[in-house]
Short mmCIF file of C-alpha atoms and ligand atoms in Angstrom, two decimals:
data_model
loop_
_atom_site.label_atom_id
_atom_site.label_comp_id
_atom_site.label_asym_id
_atom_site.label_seq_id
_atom_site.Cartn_x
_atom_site.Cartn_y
_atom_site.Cartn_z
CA UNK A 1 195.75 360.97 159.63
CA UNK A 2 197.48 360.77 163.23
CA UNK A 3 198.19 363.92 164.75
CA UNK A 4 201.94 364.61 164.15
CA UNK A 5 203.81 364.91 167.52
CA UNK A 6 206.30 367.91 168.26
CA UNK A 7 208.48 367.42 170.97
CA UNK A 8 209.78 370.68 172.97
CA UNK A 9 213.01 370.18 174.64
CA UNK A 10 213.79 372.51 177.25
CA UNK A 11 217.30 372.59 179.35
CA UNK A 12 216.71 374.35 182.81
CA UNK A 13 219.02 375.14 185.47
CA UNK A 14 217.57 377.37 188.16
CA UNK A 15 214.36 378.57 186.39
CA UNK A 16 212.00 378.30 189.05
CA UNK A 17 210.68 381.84 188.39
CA UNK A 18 210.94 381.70 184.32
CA UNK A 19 209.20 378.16 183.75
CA UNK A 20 205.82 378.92 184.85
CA UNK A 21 205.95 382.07 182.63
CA UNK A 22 207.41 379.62 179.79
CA UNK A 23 204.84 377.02 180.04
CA UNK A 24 201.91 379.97 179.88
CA UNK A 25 203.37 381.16 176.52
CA UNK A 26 203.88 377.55 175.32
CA UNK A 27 200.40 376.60 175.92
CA UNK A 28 199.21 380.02 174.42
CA UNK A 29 201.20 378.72 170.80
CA UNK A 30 200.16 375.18 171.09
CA UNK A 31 196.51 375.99 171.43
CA UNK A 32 196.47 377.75 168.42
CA UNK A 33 197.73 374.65 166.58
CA UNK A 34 194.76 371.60 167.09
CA UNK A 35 196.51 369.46 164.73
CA UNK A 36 199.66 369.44 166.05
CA UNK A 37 200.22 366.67 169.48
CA UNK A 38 202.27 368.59 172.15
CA UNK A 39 205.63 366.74 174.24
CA UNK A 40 207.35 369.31 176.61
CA UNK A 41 210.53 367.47 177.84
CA UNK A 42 211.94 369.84 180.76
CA UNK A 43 215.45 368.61 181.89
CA UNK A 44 216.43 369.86 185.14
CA UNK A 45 220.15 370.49 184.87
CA UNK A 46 220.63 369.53 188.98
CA UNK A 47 219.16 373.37 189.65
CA UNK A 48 219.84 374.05 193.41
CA UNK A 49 216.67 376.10 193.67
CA UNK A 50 212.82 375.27 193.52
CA UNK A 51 213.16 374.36 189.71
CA UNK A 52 212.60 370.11 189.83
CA UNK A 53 209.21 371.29 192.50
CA UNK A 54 208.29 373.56 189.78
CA UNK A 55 208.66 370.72 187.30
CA UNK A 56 206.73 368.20 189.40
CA UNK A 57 203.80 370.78 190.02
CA UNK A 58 203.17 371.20 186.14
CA UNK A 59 203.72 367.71 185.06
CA UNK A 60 200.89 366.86 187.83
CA UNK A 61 198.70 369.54 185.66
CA UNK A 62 199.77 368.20 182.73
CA UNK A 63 200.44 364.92 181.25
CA UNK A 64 202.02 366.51 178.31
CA UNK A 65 204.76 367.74 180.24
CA UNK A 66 207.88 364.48 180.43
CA UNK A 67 210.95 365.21 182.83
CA UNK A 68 214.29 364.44 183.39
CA UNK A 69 216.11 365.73 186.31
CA UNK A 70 220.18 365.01 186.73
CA UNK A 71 222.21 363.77 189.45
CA UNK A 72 224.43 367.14 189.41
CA UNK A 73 224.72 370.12 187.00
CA UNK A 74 226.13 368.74 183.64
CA UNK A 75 225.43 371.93 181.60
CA UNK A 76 223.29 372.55 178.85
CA UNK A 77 224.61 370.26 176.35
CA UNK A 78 224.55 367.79 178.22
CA UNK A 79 221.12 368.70 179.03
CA UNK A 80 220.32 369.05 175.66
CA UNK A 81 221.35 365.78 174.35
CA UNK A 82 219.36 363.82 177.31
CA UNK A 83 216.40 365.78 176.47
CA UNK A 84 217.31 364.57 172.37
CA UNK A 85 217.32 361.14 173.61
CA UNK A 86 213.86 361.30 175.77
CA UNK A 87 212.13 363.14 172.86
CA UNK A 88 209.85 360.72 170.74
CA UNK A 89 208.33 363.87 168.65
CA UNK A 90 208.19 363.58 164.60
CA UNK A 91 209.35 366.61 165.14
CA UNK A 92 211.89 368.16 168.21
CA UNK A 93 212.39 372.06 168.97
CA UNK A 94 215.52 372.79 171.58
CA UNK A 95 215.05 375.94 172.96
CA UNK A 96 215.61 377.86 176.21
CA UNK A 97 213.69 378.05 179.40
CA UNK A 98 213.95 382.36 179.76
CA UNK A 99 212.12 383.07 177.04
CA UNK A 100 214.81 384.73 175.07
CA UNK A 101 213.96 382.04 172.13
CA UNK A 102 210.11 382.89 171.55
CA UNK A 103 208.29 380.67 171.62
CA UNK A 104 206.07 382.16 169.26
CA UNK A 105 208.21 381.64 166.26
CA UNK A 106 207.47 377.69 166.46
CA UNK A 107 204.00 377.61 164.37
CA UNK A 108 206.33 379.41 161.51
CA UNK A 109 208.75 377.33 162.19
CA UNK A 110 206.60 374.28 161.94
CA UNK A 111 204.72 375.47 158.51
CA UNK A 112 208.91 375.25 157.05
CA UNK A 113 209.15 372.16 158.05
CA UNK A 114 205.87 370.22 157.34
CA UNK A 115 205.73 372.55 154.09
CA UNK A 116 206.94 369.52 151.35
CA UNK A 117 207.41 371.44 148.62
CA UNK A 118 210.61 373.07 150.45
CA UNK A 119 212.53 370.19 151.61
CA UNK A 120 213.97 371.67 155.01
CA UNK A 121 214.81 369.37 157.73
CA UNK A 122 216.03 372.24 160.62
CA UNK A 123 215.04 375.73 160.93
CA UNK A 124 217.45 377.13 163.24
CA UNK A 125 217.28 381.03 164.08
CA UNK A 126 219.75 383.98 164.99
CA UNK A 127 219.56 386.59 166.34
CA UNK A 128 220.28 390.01 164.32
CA UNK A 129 221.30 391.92 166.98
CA UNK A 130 223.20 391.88 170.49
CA UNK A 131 220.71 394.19 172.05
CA UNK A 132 221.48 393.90 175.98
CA UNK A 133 224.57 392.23 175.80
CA UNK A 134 227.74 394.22 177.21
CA UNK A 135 229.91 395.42 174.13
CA UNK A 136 232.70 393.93 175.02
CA UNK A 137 231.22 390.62 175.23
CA UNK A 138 230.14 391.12 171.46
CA UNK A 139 233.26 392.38 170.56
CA UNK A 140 234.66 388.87 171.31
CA UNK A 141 231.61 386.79 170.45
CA UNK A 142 232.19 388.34 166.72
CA UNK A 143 236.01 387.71 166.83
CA UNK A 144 235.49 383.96 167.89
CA UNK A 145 232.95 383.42 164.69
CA UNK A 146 235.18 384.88 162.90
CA UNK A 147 238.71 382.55 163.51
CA UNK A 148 236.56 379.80 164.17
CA UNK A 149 234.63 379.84 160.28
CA UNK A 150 238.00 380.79 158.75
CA UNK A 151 240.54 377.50 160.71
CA UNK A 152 237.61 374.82 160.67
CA UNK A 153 235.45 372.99 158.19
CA UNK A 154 231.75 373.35 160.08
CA UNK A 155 230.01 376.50 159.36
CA UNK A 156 229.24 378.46 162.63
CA UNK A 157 226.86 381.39 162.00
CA UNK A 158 227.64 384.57 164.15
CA UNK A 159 224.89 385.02 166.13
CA UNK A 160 223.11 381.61 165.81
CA UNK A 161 220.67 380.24 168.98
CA UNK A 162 220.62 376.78 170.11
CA UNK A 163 216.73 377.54 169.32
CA UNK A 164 215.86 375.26 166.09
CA UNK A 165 213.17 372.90 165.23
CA UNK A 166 214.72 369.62 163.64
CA UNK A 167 212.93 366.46 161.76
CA UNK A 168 213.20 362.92 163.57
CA UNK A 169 216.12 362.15 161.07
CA UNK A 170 218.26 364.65 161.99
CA UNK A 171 217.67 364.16 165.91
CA UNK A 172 218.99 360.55 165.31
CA UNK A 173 221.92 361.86 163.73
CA UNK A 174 222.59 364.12 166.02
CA UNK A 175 222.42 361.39 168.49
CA UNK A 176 224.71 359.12 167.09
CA UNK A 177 227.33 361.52 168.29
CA UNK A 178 228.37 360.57 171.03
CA UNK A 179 231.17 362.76 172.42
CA UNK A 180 231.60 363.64 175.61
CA UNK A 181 232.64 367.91 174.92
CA UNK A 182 229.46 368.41 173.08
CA UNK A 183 229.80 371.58 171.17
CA UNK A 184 225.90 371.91 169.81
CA UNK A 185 226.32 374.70 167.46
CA UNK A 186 228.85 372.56 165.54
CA UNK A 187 227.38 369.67 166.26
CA UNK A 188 224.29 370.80 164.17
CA UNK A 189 226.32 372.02 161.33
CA UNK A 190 228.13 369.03 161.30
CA UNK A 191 225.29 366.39 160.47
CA UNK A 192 224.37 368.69 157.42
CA UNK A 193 220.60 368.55 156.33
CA UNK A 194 218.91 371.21 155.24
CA UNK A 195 218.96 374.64 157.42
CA UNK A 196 216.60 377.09 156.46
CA UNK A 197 217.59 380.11 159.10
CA UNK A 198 215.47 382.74 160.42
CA UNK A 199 216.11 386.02 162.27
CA UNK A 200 214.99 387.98 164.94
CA UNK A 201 215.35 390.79 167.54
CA UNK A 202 217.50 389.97 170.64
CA UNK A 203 215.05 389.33 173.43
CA UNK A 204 216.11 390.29 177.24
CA UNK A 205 215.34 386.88 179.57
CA UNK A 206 212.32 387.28 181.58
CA UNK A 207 213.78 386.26 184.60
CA UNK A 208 216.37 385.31 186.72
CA UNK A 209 220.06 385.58 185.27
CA UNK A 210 222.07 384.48 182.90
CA UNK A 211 224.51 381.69 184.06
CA UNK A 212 227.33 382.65 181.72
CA UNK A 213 230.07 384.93 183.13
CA UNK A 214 233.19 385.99 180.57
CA UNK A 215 235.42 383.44 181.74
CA UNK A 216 232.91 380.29 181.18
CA UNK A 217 232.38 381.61 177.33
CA UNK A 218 236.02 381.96 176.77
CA UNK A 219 236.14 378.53 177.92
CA UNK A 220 233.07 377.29 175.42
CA UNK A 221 234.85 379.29 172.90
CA UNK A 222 237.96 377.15 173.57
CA UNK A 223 236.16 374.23 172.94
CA UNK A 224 234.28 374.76 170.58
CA UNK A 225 237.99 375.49 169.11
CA UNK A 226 239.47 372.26 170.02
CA UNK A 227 236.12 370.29 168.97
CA UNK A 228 236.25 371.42 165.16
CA UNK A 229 239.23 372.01 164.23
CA UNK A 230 242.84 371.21 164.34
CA UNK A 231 244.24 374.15 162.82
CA UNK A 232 246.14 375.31 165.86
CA UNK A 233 247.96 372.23 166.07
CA UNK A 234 249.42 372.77 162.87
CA UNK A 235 249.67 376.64 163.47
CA UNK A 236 252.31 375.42 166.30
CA UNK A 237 254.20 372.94 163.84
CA UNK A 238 254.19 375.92 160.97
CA UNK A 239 256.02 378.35 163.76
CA UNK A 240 258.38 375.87 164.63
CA UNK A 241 259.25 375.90 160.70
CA UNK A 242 259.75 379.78 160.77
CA UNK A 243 261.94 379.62 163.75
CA UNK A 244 263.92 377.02 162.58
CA UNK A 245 264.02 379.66 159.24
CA UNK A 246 265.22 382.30 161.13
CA UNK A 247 267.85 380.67 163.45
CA UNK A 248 269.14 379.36 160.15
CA UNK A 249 268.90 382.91 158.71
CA UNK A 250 271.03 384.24 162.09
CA UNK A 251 273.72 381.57 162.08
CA UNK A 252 274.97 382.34 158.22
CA UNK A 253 274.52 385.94 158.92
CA UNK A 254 276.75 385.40 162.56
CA UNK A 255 279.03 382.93 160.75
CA UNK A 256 279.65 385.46 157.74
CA UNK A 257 280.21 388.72 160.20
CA UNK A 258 282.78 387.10 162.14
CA UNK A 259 284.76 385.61 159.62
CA UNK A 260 284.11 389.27 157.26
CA UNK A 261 284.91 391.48 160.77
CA UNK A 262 286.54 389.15 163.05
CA UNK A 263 284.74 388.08 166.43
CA UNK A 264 281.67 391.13 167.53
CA UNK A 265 280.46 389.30 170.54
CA UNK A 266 277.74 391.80 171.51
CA UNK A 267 276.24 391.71 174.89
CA UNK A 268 273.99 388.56 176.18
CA UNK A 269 270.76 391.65 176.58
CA UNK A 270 269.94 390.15 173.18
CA UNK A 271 270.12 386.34 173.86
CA UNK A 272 268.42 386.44 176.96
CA UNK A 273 265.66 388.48 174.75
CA UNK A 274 266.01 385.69 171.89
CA UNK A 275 265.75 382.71 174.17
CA UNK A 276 262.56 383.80 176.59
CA UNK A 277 260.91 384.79 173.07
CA UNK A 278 261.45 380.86 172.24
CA UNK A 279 261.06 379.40 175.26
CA UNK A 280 257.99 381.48 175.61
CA UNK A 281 256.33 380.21 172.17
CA UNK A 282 257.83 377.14 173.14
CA UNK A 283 255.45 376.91 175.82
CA UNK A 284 252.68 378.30 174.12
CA UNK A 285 252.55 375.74 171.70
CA UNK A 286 252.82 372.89 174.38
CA UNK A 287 249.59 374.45 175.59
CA UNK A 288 248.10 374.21 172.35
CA UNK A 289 248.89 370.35 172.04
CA UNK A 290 248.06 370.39 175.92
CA UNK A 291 244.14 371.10 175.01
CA UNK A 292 243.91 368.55 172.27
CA UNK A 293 245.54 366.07 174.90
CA UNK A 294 243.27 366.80 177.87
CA UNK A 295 239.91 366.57 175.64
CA UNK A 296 241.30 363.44 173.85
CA UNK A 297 241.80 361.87 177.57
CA UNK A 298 238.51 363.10 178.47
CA UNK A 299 236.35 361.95 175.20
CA UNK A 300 238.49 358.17 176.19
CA UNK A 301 237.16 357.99 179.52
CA UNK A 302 234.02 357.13 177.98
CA UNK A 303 232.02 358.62 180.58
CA UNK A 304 228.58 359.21 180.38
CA UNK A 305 227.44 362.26 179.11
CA UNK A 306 224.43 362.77 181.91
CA UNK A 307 223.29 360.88 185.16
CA UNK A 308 219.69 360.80 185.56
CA UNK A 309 218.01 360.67 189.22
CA UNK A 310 214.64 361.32 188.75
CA UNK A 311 212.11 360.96 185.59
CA UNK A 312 208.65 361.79 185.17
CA UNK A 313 208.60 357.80 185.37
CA UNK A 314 209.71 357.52 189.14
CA UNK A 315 207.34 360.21 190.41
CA UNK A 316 204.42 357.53 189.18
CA UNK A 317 205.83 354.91 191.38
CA UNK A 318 205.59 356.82 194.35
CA UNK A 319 202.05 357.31 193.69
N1 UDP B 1 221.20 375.98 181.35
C1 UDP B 1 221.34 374.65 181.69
N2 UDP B 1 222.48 374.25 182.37
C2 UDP B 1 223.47 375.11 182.71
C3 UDP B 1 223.32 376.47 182.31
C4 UDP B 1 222.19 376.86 181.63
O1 UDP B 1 220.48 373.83 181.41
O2 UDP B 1 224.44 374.69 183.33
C5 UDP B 1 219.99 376.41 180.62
C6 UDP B 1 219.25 377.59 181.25
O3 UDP B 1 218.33 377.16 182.22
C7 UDP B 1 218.55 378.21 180.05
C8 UDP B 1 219.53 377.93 178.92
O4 UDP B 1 220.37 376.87 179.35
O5 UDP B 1 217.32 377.57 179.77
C9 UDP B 1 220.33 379.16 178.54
O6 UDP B 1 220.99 379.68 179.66
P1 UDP B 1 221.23 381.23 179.86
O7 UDP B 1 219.94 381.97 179.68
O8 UDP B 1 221.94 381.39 181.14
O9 UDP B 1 222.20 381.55 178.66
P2 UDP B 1 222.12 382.80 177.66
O10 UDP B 1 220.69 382.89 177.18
O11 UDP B 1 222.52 383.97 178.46
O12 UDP B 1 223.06 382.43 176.56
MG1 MG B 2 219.13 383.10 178.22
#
């Protein structure tokens, strides 16, 4: 029988000093497993330091090792889907460059999915704990999981990893979805298949730092939001109905004092209250249609998702 090919797909942006580290423990798991044919796809995500030379140096030590490297940063979808496409594995992992998904969990991972008797076509993982992570930044992480599984029809699970090992069929799925806001962790969900999750301990990254700041994953979260669902949309059309209600409500009640008491015109204090409350929601639910509008005119573009500049192709050439 021919070996069975796993492809590794690996998103880095300024990992210079993680990706040697990475490849050591990579090679450590894949040496174990003689059966098993080895593809490392590293996509350099237009990192500003030493990462592509990194890159270079270890595809020259090994052939197994394919690259990508973009034009600019695109961000780790984006990463992740060009990797997706590049991958020609039977089988392709995603995972990240710092370590923090170990890379050790793959030959378990691998035993899931080859097992036949089980019928799994992903093993994702999550993590059980936030060990490492500032408090507040959970605080929020497990508020977002929480709206976002109770307005939308994809399941997101609260403390899921992009770190999953998927069968070719569901990597062609996945890449038959073409947006251009790629939201991965409902992207998965939404293809369906088969998910058989496993857990572990929060892992610290080895090193460098995390590229995330609070104000970038508010803005994922926001996304991820507007890609799968459309709840607040009608959430803005259901408090238009209650205000409507209520000024209805007011002008009986207004009509009815006046004609019982004669004419109580109390102060304007109130209507100026009344009318920055509406005007204010008013706004707010502009903003809401706002969001939908600006990804809609995005997605329409039809811009390409990545640009590549280099490949593991182009450094041959030069040869
Ligand atoms: N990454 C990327 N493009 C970006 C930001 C991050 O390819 O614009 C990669 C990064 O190199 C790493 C992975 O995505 O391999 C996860 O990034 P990070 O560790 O910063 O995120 P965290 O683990 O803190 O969620
Ligand atoms: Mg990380």
């Amino acid at each position: 029988m021919a070996k069975e090919t796993v492809s590794v797909v690996v998103s880095c942006y300024n990992e210079e000093k993680s990706l040697p580290l990475f490849y050591d423990e990579i090679n450590k798991v894949f040496e174990k497993l003689p059966k098993i044919k080895l593809e490392l796809i590293l996509v350099d995500d237009g990192s500003k330091d030493k990462t592509l030379e990194v890159i270079k140096n270890l595809h020259n030590e090994d052939s197994r090792i394919r690259f990508l490297s973009f034009s600019r940063n695109f961000g780790k979808e984006a990463a992740m889907y060009a990797g997706l496409e590049y991958a020609t594995g039977d089988y392709v992992a995603v995972m990240d460059a710092d370590l923090q998904d170990p890379p050790n969990l793959l030959p378990k991972m691998l035993e899931i999915l080859m097992d036949s008797s089980t019928n799994f076509d992903s093993v994702a993982t999550r993590r059980v704990n936030r060990v490492g992570e500032p408090p507040i930044r959970s605080f929020f992480a497990r508020a977002f999981y929480k709206i976002i599984n109770k307005i939308s029809d994809v399941e997101l699970v609260d403390g899921a990893r992009d770190y999953r090992l998927m069968t070719r069929q569901m990597v062609d799925a996945l890449l038959q979805l073409k947006e251009y806001n790629r939201f991965s962790k409902g992207l998965f969900s939404f293809v369906g298949f088969n998910t058989k999750w496993i857990e572990y301990e929060n892992v610290k990254r080895v090193a460098g730092e995390t590229k995330w700041s609070f104000i970038s994953l508010s803005k994922y979260a926001l996304e991820g939001i507007v890609a799968f669902t459309t709840a607040p949309l009608t959430f803005a059309a259901l408090l238009g109905i209650l205000f409507c209600i209520i000024a209805f409500i007011m002008i009986i009640v207004i009509i009815a004092k006046t004609l019982i008491f004669g004419d109580p015109t109390s102060g304007w204090p109130s209507m100026i209250c009344i009318l920055f409350l509406v005007s204010g929601i008013q706004l707010f639910c502009l903003g809401i249609i706002g969001e939908y509008l600006s990804k809609t005119y995005l997605e329409c573009k039809k811009r390409p998702i990545y640009i590549i500049k280099e490949t593991e192709k182009d450094s041959k050439k030069k040869e």
